[in-house]
PDB file of N, CA, C, O and CB in Angstrom:
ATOM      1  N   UNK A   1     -40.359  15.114 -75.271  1.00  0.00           N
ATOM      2  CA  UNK A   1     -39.876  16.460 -75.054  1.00  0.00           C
ATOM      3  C   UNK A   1     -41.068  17.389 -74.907  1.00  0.00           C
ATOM      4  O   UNK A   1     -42.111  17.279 -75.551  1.00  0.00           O
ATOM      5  CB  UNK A   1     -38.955  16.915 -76.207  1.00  0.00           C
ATOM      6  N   UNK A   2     -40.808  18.312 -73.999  1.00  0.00           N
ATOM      7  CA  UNK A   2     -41.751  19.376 -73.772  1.00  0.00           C
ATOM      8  C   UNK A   2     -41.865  20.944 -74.904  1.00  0.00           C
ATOM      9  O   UNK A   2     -40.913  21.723 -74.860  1.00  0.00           O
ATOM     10  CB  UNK A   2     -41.317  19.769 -72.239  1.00  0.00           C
ATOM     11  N   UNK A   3     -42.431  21.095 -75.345  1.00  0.00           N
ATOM     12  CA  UNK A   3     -41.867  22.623 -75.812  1.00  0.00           C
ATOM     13  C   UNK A   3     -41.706  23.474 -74.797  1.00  0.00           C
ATOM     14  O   UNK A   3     -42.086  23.245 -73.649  1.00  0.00           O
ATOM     15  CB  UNK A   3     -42.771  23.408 -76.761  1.00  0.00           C
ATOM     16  N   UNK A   4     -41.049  24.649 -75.228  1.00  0.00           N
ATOM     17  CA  UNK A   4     -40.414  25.296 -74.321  1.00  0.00           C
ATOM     18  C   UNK A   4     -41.657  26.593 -73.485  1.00  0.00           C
ATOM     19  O   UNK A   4     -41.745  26.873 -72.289  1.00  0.00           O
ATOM     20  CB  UNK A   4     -39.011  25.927 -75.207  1.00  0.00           C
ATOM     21  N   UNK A   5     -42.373  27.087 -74.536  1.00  0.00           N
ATOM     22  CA  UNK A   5     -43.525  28.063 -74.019  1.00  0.00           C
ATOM     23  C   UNK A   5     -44.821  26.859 -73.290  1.00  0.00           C
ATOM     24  O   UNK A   5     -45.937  27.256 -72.954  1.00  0.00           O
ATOM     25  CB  UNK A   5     -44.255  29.170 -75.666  1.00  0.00           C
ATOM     26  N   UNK A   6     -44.418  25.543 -73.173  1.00  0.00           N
ATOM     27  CA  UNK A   6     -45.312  24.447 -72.242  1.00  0.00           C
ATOM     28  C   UNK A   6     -44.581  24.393 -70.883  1.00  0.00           C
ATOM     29  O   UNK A   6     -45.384  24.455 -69.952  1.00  0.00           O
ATOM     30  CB  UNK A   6     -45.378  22.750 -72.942  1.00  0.00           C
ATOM     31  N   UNK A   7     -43.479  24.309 -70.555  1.00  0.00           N
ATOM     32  CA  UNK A   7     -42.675  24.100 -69.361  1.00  0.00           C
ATOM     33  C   UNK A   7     -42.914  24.724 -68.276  1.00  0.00           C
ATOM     34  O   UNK A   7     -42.961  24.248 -67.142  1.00  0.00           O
ATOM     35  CB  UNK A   7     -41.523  24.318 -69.533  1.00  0.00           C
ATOM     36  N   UNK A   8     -43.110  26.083 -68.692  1.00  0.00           N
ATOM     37  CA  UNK A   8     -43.125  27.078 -66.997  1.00  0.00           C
ATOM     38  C   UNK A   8     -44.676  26.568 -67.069  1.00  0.00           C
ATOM     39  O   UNK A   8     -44.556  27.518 -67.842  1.00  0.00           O
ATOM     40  CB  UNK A   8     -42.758  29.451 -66.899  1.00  0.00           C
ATOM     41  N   UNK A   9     -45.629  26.199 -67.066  1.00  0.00           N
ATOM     42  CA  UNK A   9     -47.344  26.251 -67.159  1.00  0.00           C
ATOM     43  C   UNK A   9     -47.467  24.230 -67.184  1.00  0.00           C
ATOM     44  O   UNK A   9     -48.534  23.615 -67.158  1.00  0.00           O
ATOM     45  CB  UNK A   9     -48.140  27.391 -69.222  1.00  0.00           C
ATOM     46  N   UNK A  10     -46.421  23.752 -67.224  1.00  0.00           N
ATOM     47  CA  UNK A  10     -46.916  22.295 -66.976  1.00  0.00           C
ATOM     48  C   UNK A  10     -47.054  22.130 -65.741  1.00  0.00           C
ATOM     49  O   UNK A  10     -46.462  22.686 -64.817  1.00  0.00           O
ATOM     50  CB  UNK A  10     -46.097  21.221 -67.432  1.00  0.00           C
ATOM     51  N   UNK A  11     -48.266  20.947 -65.719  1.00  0.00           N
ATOM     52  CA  UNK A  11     -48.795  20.161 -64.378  1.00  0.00           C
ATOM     53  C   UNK A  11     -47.921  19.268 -64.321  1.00  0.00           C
ATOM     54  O   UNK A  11     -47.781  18.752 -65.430  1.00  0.00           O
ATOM     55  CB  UNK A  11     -50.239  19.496 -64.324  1.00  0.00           C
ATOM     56  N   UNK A  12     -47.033  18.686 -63.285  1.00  0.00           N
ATOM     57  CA  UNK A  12     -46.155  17.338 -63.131  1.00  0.00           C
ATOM     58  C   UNK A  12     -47.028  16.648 -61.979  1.00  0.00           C
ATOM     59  O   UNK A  12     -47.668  17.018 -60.995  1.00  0.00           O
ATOM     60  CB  UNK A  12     -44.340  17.614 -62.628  1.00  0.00           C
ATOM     61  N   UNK A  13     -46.749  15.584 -62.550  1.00  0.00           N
ATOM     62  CA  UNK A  13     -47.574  14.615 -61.182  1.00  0.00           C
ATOM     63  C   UNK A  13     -46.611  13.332 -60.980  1.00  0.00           C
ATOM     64  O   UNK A  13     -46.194  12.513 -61.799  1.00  0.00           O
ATOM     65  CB  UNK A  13     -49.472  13.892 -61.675  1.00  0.00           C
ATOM     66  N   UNK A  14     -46.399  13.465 -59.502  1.00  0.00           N
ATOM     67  CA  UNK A  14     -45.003  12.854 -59.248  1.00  0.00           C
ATOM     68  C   UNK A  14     -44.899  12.376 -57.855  1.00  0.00           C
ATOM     69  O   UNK A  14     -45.080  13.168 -56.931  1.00  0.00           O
ATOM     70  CB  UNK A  14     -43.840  13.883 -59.506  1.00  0.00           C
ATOM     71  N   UNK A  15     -44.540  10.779 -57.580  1.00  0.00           N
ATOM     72  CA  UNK A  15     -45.150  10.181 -56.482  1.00  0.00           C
ATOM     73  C   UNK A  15     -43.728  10.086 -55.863  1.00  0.00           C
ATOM     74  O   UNK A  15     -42.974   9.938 -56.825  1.00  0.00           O
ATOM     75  CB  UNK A  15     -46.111   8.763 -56.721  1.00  0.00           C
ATOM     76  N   UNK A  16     -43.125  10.099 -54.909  1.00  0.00           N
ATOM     77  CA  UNK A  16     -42.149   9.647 -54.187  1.00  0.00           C
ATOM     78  C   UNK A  16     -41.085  10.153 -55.146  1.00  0.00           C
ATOM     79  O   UNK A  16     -40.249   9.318 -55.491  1.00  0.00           O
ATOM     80  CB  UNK A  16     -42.210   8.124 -53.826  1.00  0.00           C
ATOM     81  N   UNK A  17     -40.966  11.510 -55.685  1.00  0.00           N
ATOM     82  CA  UNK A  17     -39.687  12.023 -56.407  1.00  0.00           C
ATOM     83  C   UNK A  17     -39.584  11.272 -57.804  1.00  0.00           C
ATOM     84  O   UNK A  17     -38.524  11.369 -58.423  1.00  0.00           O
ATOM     85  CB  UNK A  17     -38.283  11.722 -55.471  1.00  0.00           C
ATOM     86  N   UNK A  18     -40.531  10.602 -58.280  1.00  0.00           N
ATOM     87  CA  UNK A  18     -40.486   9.908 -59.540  1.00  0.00           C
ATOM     88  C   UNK A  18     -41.388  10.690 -60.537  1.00  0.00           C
ATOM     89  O   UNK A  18     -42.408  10.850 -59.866  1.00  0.00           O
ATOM     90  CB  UNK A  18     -40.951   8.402 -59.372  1.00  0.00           C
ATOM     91  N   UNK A  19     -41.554  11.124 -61.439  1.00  0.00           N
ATOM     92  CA  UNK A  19     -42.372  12.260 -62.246  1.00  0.00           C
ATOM     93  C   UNK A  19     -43.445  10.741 -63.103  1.00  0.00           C
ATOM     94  O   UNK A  19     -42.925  10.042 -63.973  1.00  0.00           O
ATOM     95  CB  UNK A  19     -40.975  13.631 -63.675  1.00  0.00           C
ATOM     96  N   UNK A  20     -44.370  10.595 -62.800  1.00  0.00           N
ATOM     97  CA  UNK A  20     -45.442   9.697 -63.227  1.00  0.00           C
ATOM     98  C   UNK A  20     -46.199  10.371 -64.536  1.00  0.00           C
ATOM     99  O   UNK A  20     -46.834   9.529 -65.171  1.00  0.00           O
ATOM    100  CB  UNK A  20     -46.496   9.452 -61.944  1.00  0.00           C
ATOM    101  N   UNK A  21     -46.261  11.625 -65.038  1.00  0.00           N
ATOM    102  CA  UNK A  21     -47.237  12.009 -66.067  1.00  0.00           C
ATOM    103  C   UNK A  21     -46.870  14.031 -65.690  1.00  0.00           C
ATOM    104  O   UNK A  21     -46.748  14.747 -64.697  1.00  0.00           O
ATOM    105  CB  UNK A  21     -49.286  11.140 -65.625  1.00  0.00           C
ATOM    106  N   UNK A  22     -46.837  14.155 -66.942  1.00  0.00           N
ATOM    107  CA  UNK A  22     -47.300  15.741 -67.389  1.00  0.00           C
ATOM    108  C   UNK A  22     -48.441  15.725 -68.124  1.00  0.00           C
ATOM    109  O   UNK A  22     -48.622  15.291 -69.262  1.00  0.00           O
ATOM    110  CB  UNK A  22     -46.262  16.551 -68.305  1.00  0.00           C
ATOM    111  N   UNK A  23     -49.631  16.540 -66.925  1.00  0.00           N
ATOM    112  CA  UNK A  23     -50.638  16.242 -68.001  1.00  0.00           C
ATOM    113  C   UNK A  23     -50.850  17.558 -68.372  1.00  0.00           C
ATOM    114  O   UNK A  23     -50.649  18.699 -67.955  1.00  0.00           O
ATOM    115  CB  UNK A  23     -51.984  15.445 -67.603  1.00  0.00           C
ATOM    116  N   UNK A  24     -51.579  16.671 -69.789  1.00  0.00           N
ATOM    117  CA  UNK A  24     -52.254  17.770 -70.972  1.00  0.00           C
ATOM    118  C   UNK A  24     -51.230  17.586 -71.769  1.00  0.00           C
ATOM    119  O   UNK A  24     -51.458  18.189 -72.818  1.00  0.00           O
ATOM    120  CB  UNK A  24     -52.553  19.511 -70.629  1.00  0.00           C
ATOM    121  N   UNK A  25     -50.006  16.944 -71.800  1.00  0.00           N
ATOM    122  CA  UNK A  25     -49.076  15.981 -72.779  1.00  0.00           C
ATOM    123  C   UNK A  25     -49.239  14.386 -72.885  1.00  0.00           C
ATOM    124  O   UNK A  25     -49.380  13.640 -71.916  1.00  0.00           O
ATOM    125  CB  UNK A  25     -47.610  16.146 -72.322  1.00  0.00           C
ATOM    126  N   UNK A  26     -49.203  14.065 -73.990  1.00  0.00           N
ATOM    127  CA  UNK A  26     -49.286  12.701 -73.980  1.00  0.00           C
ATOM    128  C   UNK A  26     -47.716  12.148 -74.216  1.00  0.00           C
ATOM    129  O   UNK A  26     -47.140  12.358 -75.284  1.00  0.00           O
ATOM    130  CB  UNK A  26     -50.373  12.228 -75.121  1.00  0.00           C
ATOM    131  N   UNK A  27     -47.278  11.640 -73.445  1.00  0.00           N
ATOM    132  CA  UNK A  27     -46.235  10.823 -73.254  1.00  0.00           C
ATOM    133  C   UNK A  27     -46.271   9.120 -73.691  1.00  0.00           C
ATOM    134  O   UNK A  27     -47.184   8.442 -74.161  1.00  0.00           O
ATOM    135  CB  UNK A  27     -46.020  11.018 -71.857  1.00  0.00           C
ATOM    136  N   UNK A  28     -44.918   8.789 -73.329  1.00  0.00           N
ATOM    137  CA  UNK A  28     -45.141   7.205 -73.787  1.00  0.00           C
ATOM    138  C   UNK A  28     -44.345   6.185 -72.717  1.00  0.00           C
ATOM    139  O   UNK A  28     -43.137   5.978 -72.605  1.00  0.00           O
ATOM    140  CB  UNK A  28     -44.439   6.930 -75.492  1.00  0.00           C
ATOM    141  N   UNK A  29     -45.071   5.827 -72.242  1.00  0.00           N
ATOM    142  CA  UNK A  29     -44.504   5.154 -71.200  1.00  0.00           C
ATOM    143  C   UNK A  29     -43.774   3.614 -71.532  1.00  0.00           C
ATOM    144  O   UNK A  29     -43.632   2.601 -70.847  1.00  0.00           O
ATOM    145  CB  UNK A  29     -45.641   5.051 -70.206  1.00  0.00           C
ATOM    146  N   UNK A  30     -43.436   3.939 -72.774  1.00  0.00           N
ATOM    147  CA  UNK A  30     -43.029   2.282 -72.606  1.00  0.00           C
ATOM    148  C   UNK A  30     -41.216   2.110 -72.648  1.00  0.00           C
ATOM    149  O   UNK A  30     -40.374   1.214 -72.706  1.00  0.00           O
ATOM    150  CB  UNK A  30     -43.836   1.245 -74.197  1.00  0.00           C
ATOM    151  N   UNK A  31     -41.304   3.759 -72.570  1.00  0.00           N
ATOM    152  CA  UNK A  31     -39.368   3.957 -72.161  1.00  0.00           C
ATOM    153  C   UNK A  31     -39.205   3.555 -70.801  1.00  0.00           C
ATOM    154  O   UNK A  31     -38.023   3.434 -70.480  1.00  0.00           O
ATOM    155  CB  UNK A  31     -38.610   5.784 -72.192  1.00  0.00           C
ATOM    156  N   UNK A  32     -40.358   3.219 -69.565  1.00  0.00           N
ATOM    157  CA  UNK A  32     -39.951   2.938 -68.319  1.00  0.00           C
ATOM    158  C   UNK A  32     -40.441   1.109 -68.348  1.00  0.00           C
ATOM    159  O   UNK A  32     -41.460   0.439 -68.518  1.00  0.00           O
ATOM    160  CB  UNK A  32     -40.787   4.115 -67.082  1.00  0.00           C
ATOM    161  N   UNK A  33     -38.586   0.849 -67.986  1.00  0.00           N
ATOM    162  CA  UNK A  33     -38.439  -0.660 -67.837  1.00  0.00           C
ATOM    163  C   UNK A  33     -39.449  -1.337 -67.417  1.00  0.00           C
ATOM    164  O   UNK A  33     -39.105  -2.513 -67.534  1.00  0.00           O
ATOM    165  CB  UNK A  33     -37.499  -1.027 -67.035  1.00  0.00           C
ATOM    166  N   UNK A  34     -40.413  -1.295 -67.028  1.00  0.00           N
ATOM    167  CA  UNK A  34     -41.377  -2.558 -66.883  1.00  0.00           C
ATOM    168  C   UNK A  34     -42.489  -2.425 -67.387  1.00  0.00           C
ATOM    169  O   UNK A  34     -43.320  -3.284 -67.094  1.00  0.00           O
ATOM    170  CB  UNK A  34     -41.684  -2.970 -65.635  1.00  0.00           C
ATOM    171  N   UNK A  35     -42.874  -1.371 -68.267  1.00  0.00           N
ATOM    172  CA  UNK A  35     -43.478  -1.604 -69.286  1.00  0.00           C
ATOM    173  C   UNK A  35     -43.109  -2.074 -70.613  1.00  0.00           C
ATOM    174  O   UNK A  35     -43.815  -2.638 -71.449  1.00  0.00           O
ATOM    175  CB  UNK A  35     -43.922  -0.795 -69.363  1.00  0.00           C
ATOM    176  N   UNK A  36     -41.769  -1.717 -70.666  1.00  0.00           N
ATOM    177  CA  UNK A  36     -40.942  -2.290 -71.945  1.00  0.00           C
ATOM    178  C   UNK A  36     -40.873  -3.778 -71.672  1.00  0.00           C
ATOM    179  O   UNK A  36     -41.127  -4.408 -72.698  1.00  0.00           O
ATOM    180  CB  UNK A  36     -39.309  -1.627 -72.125  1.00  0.00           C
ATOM    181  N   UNK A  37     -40.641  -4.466 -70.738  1.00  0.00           N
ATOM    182  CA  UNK A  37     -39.796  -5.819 -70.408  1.00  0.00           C
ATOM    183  C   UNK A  37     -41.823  -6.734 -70.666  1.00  0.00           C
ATOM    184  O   UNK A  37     -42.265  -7.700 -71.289  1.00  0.00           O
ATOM    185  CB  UNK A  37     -38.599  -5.830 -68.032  1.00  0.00           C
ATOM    186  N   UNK A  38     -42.389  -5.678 -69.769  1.00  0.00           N
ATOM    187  CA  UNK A  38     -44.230  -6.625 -70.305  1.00  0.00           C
ATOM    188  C   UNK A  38     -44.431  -6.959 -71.471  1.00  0.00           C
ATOM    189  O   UNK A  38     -44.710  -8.115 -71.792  1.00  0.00           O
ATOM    190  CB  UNK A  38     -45.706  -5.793 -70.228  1.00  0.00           C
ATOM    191  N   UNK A  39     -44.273  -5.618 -72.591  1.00  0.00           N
ATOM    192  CA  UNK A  39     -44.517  -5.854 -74.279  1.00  0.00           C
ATOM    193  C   UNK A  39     -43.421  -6.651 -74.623  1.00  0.00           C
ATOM    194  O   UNK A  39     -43.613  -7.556 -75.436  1.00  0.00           O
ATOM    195  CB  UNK A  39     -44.513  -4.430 -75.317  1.00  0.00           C
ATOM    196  N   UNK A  40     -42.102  -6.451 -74.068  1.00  0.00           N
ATOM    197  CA  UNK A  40     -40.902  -7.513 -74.994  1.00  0.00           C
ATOM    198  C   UNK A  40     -41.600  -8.857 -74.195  1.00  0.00           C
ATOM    199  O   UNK A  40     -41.567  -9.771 -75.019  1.00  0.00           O
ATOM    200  CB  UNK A  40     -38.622  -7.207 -74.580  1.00  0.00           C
ATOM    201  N   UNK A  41     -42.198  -9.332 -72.965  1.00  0.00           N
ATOM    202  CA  UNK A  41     -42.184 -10.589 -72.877  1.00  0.00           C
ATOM    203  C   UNK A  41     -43.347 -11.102 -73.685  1.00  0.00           C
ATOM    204  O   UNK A  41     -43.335 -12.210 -74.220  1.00  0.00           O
ATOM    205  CB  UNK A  41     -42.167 -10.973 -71.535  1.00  0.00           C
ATOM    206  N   UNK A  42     -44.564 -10.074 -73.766  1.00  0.00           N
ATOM    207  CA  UNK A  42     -45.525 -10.797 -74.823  1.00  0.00           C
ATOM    208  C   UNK A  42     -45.270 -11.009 -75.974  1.00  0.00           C
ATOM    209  O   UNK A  42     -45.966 -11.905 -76.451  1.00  0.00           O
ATOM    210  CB  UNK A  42     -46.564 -10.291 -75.026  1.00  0.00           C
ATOM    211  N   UNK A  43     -44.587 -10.583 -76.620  1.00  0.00           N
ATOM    212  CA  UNK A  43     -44.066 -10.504 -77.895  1.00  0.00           C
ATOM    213  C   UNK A  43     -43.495 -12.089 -78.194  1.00  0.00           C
ATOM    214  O   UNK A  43     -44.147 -12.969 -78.757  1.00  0.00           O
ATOM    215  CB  UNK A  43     -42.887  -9.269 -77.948  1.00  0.00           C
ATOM    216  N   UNK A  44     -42.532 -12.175 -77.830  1.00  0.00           N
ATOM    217  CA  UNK A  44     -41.796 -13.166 -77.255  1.00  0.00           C
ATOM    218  C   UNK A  44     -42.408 -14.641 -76.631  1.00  0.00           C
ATOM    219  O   UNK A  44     -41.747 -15.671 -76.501  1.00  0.00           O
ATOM    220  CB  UNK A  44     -41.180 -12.458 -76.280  1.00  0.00           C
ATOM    221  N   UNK A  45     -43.768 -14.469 -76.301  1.00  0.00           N
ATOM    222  CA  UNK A  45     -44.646 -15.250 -76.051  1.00  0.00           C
ATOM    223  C   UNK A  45     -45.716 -15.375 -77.393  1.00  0.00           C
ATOM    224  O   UNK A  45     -46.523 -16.294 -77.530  1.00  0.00           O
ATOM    225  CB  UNK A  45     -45.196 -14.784 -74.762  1.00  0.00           C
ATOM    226  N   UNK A  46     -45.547 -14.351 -78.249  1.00  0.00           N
ATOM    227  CA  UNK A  46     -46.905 -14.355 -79.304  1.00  0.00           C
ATOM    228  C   UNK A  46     -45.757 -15.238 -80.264  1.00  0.00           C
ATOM    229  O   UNK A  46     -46.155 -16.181 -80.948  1.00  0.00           O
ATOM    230  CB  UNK A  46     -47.757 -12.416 -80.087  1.00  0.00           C
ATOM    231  N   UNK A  47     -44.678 -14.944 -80.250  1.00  0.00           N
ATOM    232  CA  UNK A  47     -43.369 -15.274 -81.213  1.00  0.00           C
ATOM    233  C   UNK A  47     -43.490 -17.308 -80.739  1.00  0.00           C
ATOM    234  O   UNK A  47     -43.557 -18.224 -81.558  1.00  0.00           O
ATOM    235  CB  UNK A  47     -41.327 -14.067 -80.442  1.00  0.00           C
ATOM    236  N   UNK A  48     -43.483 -17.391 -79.713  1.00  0.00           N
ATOM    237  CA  UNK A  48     -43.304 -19.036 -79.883  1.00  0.00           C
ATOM    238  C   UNK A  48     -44.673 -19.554 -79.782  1.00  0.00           C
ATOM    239  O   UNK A  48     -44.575 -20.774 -79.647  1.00  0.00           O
ATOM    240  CB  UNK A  48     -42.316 -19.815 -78.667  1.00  0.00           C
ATOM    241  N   UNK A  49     -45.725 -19.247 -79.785  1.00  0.00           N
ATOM    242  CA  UNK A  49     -46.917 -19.648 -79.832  1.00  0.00           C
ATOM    243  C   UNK A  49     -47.063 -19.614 -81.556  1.00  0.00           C
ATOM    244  O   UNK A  49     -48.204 -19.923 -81.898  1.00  0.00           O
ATOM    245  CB  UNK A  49     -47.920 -18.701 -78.870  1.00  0.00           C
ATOM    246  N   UNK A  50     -46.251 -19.339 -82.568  1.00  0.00           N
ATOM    247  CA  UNK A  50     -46.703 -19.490 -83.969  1.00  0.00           C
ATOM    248  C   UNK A  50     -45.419 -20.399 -84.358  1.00  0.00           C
ATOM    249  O   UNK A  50     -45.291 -20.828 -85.505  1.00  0.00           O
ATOM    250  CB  UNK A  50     -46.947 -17.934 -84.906  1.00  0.00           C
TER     251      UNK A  50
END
């Protein structure tokens, strides 16, 4: 979430209508599916390797 006195004064950076980063916020990208599905498959790989 953005605060609200950040919104009108944020930078969006956004490739083909997809919003990639607000910077000067740190965000977390691992809510977009293929970064989530990378960490759940390593995981999952560290999980049967023990």
């Amino acid at each position: 979430k953005i605060p609200i006195d950040q919104r009108g004064n944020a930078i969006i950076i956004e490739q083909n209508g997809e919003i990639l980063a607000i910077a000067g916020i740190v965000t977390c990208d691992l809510s977009k599916s293929q970064k989530n599905d990378i960490m759940y498959n390593k995981l999952y790989i560290q999980n049967l390797d023990r």
